[in-house]
Short mmCIF file of C-alpha atoms and ligand atoms in Angstrom, two decimals:
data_model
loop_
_atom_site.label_atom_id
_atom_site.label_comp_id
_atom_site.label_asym_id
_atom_site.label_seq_id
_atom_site.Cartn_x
_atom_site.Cartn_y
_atom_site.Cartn_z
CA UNK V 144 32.07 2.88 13.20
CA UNK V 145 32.91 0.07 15.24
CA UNK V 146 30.89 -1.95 12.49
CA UNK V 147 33.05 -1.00 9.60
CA UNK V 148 30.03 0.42 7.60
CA UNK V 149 31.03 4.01 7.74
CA UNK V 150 30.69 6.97 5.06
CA UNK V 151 33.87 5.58 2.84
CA UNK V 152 32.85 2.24 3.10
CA UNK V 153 29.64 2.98 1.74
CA UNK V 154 31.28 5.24 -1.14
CA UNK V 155 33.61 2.78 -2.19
CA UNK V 156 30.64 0.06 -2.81
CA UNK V 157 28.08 3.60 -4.28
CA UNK V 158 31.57 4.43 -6.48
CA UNK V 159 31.66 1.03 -7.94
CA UNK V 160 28.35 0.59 -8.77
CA UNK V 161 28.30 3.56 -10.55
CA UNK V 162 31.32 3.06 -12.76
CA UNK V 163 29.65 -0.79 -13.64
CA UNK V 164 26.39 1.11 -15.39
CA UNK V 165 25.19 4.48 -16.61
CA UNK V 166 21.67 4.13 -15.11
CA UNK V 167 21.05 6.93 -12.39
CA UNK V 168 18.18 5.40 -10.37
CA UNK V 169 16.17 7.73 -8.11
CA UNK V 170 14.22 4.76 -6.69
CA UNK V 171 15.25 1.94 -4.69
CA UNK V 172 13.23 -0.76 -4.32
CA UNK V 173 13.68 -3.76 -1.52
CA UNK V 174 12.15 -6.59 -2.18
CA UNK V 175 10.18 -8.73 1.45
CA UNK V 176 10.27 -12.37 1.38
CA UNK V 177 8.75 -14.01 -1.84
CA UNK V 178 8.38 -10.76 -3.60
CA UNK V 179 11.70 -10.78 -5.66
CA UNK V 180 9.30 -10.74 -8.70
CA UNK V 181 9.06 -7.11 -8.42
CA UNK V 182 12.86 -6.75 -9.69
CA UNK V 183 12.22 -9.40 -12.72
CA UNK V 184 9.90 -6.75 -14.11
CA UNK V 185 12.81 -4.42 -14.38
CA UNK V 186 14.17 -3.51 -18.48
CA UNK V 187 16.80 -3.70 -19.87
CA UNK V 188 18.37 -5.08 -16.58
CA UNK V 189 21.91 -5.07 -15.22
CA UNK V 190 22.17 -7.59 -12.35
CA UNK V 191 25.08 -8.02 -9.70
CA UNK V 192 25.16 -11.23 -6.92
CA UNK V 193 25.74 -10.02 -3.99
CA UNK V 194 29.05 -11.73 -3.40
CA UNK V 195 30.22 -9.52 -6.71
CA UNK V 196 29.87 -6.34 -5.06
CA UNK V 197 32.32 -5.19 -2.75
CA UNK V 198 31.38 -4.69 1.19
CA UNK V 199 27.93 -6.16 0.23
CA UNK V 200 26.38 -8.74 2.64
CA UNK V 201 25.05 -11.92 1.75
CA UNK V 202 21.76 -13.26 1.59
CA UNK V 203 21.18 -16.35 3.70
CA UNK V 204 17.51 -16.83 3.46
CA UNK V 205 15.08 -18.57 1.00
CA UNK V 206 13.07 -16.60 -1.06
CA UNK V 207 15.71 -13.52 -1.16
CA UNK V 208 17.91 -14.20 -4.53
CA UNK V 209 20.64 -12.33 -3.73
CA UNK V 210 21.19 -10.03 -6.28
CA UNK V 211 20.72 -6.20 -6.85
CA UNK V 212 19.41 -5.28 -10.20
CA UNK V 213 19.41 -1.84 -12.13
CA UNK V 214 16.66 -1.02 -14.48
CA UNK V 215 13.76 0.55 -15.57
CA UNK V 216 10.08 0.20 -14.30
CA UNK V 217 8.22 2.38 -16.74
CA UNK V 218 10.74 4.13 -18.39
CA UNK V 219 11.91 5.34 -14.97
CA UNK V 220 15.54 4.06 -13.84
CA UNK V 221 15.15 1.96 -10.67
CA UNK V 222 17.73 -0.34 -8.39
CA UNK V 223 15.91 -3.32 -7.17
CA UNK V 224 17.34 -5.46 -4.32
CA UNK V 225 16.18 -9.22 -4.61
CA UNK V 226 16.96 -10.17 -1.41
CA UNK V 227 17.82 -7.92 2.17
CA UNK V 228 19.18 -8.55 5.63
CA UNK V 229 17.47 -9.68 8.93
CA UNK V 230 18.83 -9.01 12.37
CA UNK V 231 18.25 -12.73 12.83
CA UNK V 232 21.11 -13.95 10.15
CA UNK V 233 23.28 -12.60 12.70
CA UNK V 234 24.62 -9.64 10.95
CA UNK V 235 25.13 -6.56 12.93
CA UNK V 236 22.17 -3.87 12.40
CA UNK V 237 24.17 -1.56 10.65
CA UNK V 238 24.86 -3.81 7.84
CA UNK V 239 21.33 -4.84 7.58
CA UNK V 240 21.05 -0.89 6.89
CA UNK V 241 24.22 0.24 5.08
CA UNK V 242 22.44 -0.03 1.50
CA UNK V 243 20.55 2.46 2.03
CA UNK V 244 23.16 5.04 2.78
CA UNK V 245 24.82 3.02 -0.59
CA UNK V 246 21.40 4.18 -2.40
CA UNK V 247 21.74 7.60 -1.04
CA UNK V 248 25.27 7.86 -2.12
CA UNK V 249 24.16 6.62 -5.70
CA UNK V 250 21.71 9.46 -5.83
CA UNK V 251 18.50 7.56 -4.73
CA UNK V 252 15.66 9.90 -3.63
CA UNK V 253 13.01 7.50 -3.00
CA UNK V 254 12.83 3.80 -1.40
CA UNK V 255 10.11 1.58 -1.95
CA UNK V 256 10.44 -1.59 1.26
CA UNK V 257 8.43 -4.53 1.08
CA UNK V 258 7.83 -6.88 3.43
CA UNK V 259 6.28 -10.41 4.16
CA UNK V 260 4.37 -9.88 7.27
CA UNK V 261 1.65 -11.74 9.82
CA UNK V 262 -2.04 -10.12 9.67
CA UNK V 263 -2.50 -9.07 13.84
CA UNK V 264 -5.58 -6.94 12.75
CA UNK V 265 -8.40 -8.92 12.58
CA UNK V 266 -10.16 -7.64 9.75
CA UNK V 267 -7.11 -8.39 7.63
CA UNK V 268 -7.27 -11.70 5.25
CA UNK V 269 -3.97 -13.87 3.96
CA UNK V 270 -2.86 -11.93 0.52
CA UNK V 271 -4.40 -8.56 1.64
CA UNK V 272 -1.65 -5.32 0.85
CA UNK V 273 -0.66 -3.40 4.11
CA UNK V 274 0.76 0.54 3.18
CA UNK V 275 2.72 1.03 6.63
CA UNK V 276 1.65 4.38 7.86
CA UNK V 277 3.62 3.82 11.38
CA UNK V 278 6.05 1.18 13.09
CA UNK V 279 6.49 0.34 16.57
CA UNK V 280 10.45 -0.65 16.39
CA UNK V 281 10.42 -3.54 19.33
CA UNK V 282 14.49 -4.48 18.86
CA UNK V 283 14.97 -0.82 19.51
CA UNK V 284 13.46 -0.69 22.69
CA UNK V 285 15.92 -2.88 24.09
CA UNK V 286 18.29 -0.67 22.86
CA UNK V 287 18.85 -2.39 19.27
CA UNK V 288 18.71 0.96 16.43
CA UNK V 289 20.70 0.80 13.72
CA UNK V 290 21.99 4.76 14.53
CA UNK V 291 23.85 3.43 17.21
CA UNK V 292 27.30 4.29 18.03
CA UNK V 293 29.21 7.54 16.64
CA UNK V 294 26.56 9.64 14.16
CA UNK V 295 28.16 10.99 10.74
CA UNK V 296 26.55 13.87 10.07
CA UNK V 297 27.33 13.74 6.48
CA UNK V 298 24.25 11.41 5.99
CA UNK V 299 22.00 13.24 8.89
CA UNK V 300 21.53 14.22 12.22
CA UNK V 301 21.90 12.76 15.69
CA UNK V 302 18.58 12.38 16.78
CA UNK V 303 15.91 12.04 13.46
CA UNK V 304 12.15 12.29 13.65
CA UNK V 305 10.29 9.12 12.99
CA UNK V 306 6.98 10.62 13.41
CA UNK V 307 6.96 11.71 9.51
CA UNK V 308 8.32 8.36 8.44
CA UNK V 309 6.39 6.87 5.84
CA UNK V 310 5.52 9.89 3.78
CA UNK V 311 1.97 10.78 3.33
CA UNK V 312 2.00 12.03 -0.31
CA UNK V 313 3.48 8.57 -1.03
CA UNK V 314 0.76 6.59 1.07
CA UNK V 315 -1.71 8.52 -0.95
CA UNK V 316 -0.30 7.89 -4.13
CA UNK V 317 -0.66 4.15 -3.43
CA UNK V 318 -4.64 4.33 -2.05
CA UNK V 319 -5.22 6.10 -5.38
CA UNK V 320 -2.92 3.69 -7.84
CA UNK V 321 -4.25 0.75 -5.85
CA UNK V 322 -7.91 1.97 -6.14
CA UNK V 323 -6.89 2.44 -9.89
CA UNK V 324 -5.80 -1.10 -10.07
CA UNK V 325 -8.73 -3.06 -8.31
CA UNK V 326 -7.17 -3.47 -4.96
CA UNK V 327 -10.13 -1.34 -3.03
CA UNK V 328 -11.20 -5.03 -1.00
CA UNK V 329 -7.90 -5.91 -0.52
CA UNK V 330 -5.75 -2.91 0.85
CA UNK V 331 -5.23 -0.93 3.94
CA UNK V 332 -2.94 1.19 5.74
CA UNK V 333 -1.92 0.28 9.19
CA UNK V 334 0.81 -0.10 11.87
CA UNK V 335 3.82 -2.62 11.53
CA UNK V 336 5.63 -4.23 14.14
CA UNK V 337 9.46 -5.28 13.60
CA UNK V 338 10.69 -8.13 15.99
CA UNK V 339 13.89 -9.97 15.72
CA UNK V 340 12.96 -12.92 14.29
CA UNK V 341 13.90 -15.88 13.37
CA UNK V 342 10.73 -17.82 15.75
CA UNK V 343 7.35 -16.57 15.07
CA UNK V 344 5.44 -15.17 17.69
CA UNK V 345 3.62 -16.75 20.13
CA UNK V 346 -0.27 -16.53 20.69
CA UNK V 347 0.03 -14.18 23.88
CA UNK V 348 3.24 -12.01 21.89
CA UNK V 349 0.42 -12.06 18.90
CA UNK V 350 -2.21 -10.99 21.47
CA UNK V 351 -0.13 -8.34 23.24
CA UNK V 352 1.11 -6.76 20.20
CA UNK V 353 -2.31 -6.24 18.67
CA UNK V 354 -3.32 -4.65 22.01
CA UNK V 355 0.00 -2.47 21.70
CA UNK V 356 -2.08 -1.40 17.91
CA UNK V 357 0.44 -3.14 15.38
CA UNK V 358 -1.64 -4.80 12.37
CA UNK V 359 1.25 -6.53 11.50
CA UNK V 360 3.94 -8.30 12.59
CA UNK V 361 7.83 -9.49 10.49
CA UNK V 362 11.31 -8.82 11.38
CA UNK V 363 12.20 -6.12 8.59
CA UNK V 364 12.05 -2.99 6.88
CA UNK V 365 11.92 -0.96 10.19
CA UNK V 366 15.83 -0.76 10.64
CA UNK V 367 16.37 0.15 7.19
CA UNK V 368 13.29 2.93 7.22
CA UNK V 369 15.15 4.63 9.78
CA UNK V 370 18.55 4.56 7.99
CA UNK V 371 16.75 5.51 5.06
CA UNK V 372 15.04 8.78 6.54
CA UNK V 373 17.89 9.61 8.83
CA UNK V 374 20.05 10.12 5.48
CA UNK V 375 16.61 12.16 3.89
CA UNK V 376 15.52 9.85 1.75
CA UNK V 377 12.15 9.14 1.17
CA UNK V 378 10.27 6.27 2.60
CA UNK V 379 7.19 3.86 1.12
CA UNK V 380 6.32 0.61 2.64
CA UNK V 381 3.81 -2.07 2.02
CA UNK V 382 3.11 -5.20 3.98
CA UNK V 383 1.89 -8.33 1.86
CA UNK V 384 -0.17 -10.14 4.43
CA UNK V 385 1.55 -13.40 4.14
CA UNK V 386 -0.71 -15.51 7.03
CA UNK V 387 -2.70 -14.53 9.97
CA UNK V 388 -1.09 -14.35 13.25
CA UNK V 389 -2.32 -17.12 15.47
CA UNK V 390 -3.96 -15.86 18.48
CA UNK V 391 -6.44 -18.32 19.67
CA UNK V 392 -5.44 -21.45 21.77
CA UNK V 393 -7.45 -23.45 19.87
CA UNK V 394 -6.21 -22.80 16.25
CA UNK V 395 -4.86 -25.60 14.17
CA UNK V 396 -2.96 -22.95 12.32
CA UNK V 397 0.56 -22.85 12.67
CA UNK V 398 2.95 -20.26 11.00
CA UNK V 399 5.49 -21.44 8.25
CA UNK V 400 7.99 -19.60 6.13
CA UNK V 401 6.09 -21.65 2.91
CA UNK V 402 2.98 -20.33 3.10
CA UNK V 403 4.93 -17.06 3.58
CA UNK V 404 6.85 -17.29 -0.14
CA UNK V 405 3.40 -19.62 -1.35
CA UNK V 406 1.08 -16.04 -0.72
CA UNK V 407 3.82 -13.80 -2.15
CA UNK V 408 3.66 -15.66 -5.95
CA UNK V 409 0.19 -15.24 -5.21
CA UNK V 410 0.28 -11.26 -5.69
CA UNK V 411 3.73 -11.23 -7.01
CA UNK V 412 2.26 -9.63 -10.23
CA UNK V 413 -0.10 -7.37 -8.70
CA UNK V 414 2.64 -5.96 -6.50
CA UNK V 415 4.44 -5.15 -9.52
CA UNK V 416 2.20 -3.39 -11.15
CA UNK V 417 1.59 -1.20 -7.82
CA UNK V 418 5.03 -0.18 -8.15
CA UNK V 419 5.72 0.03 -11.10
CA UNK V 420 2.80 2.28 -11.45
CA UNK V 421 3.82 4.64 -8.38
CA UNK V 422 7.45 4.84 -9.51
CA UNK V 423 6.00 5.72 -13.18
CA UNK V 424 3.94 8.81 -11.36
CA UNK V 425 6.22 9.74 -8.78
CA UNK V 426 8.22 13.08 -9.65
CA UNK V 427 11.67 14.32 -7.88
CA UNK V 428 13.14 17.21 -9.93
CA UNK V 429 11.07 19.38 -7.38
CA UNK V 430 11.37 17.32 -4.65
CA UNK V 431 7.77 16.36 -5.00
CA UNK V 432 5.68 13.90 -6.68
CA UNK V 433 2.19 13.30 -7.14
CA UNK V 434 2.45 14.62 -10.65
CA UNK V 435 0.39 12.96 -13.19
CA UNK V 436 -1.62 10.37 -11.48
CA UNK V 437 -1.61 6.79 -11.88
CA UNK V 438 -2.77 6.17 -15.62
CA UNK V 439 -1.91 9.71 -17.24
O1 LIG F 664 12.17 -9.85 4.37
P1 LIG F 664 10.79 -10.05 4.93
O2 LIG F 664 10.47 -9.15 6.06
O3 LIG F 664 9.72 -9.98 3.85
O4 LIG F 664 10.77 -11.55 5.48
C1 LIG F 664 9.79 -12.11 6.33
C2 LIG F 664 10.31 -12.17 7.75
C3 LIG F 664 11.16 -13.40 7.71
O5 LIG F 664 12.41 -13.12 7.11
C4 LIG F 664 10.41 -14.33 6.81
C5 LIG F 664 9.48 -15.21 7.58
O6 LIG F 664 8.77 -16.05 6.72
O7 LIG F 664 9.64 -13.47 5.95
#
């Protein structure tokens, strides 16, 4: 791989990791912009900086610590990344990607992505939850996917199906934990829209994507759902709905990276407790979760 993240690369860093702690997580979690709360509810936590671990990028952005923590959310051993990679830093896609085929070398089963993202839909308010139940992958239609270049079939197959991407049994799990939890006013399921970043969108790229049927818009967690489903693991996604998109000509409103980390303390707690609570009922020894619902 022309990229230098091939399968020993990503062994060496999985091989390390595993010889630093005797936790075995089967879920990943990635933590959006703002949201690195989620991995300070981890116990009895082991933590690595990024610049510790070897072939590991850095995080260059505010609001994305930099570290990747092992734990436990429930009882349940978890890895937590505070902090992941956008196209816009400048790093090559597959980097962005390679911890996920790290995960999946650790023994992962599950990832959990999170994401900072602009409300298109109109019914959608600032600190509403988005499950992602589809993507529409815009850098990859001008030929940006992180499975470019030579495939190694040791972590899957030349051409994967993204039609099953965000797994349905997962996606259910969270309507019913969420409705558990209070978040029936606040929650939806809907498309997200990856662009490259780093400018926000303009009013007509707002009002074309919305006609294209995203409900949101950011400039993550699609690259690394595909590297995550092309090795098999299994994918969840939510959205926090950081700020509405502007798409009015007359709008004061102007879109800030701010109010983006300002709305994710805002549900940082509630977020957690959505996790935590679907990693607590998720089962894998079969494969297959959905085992003892949320509060059993
Ligand atoms: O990592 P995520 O997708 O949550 O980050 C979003 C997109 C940009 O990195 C940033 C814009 O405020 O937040």
């Amino acid at each position: 791989n022309k990229n230098g993240y091939d399968y020993e690369k990503c062994k060496e860093t999985a091989d390390w990791l595993l010889a630093q702690t005797t936790l075995r997580p089967l879920v990943a979690v990635v933590c959006g912009s703002g949201l690195g709360g989620l991995g300070d509810s981890l116990k009895d936590a082991v933590a690595f900086n990024y610049q510790d671990i070897p072939n590991f990028p850095q995080s260059t952005v505010h609001g994305h610590a930099g570290r990747l923590v092992f734990g436990k959310l429930k009882g349940r051993p978890c890895v937590c990344m505070q902090g992941r990679f956008h196209l816009y830093e400048g790093y090559p896609i597959q980097k962005i990607t390679a911890p996920m085929r790290i995960f999946k070398l650790l023994g992962v089963k599950t990832v959990i992505l999170t994401n900072a993202a602009g409300g298109l839909n109109e019914k959608y308010k600032v600190g509403d939850v988005m499950i992602i139940k589809d993507h529409i992958n815009m850098p990859g239609f001008a030929g940006c996917n992180p499975l470019m270049g030579p495939n190694d079939e040791r972590f899957g197959t030349r051409f994967p199906c993204m039609s099953d991407a965000y797994d349905r049994e997962l996606r259910q799990l969270a309507r019913h934990v969420g409705d558990e939890l209070g978040f029936g006013d606040f929650m939806h399921e809907g498309v997200y829209c990856v662009l490259g970043g780093p400018s926000f969108e303009t009013i007509a790229e707002c009002r074309m994507l919305r006609r294209l049927g995203a409900d949101a818009v950011g400039m993550s967690t699609v690259h690394e759902a595909i590297v995550a489903r092309h090795c098999g693991l299994r994918v969840f996604a939510l959205s926090l709905i950081t700020n509405q998109a502007v798409m009015d000509y007359d709008s004061e409103e102007k879109a800030n990276h701010q109010e983006v980390l300002q709305t994710g303390k805002v549900r940082s707690e509630q977020l957690a407790s959505l996790v935590s609570t679907m990693v607590m009922s998720m089962k894998h020894d079969s494969g297959d979760m959905l085992d003892g619902m949320c509060g059993q």
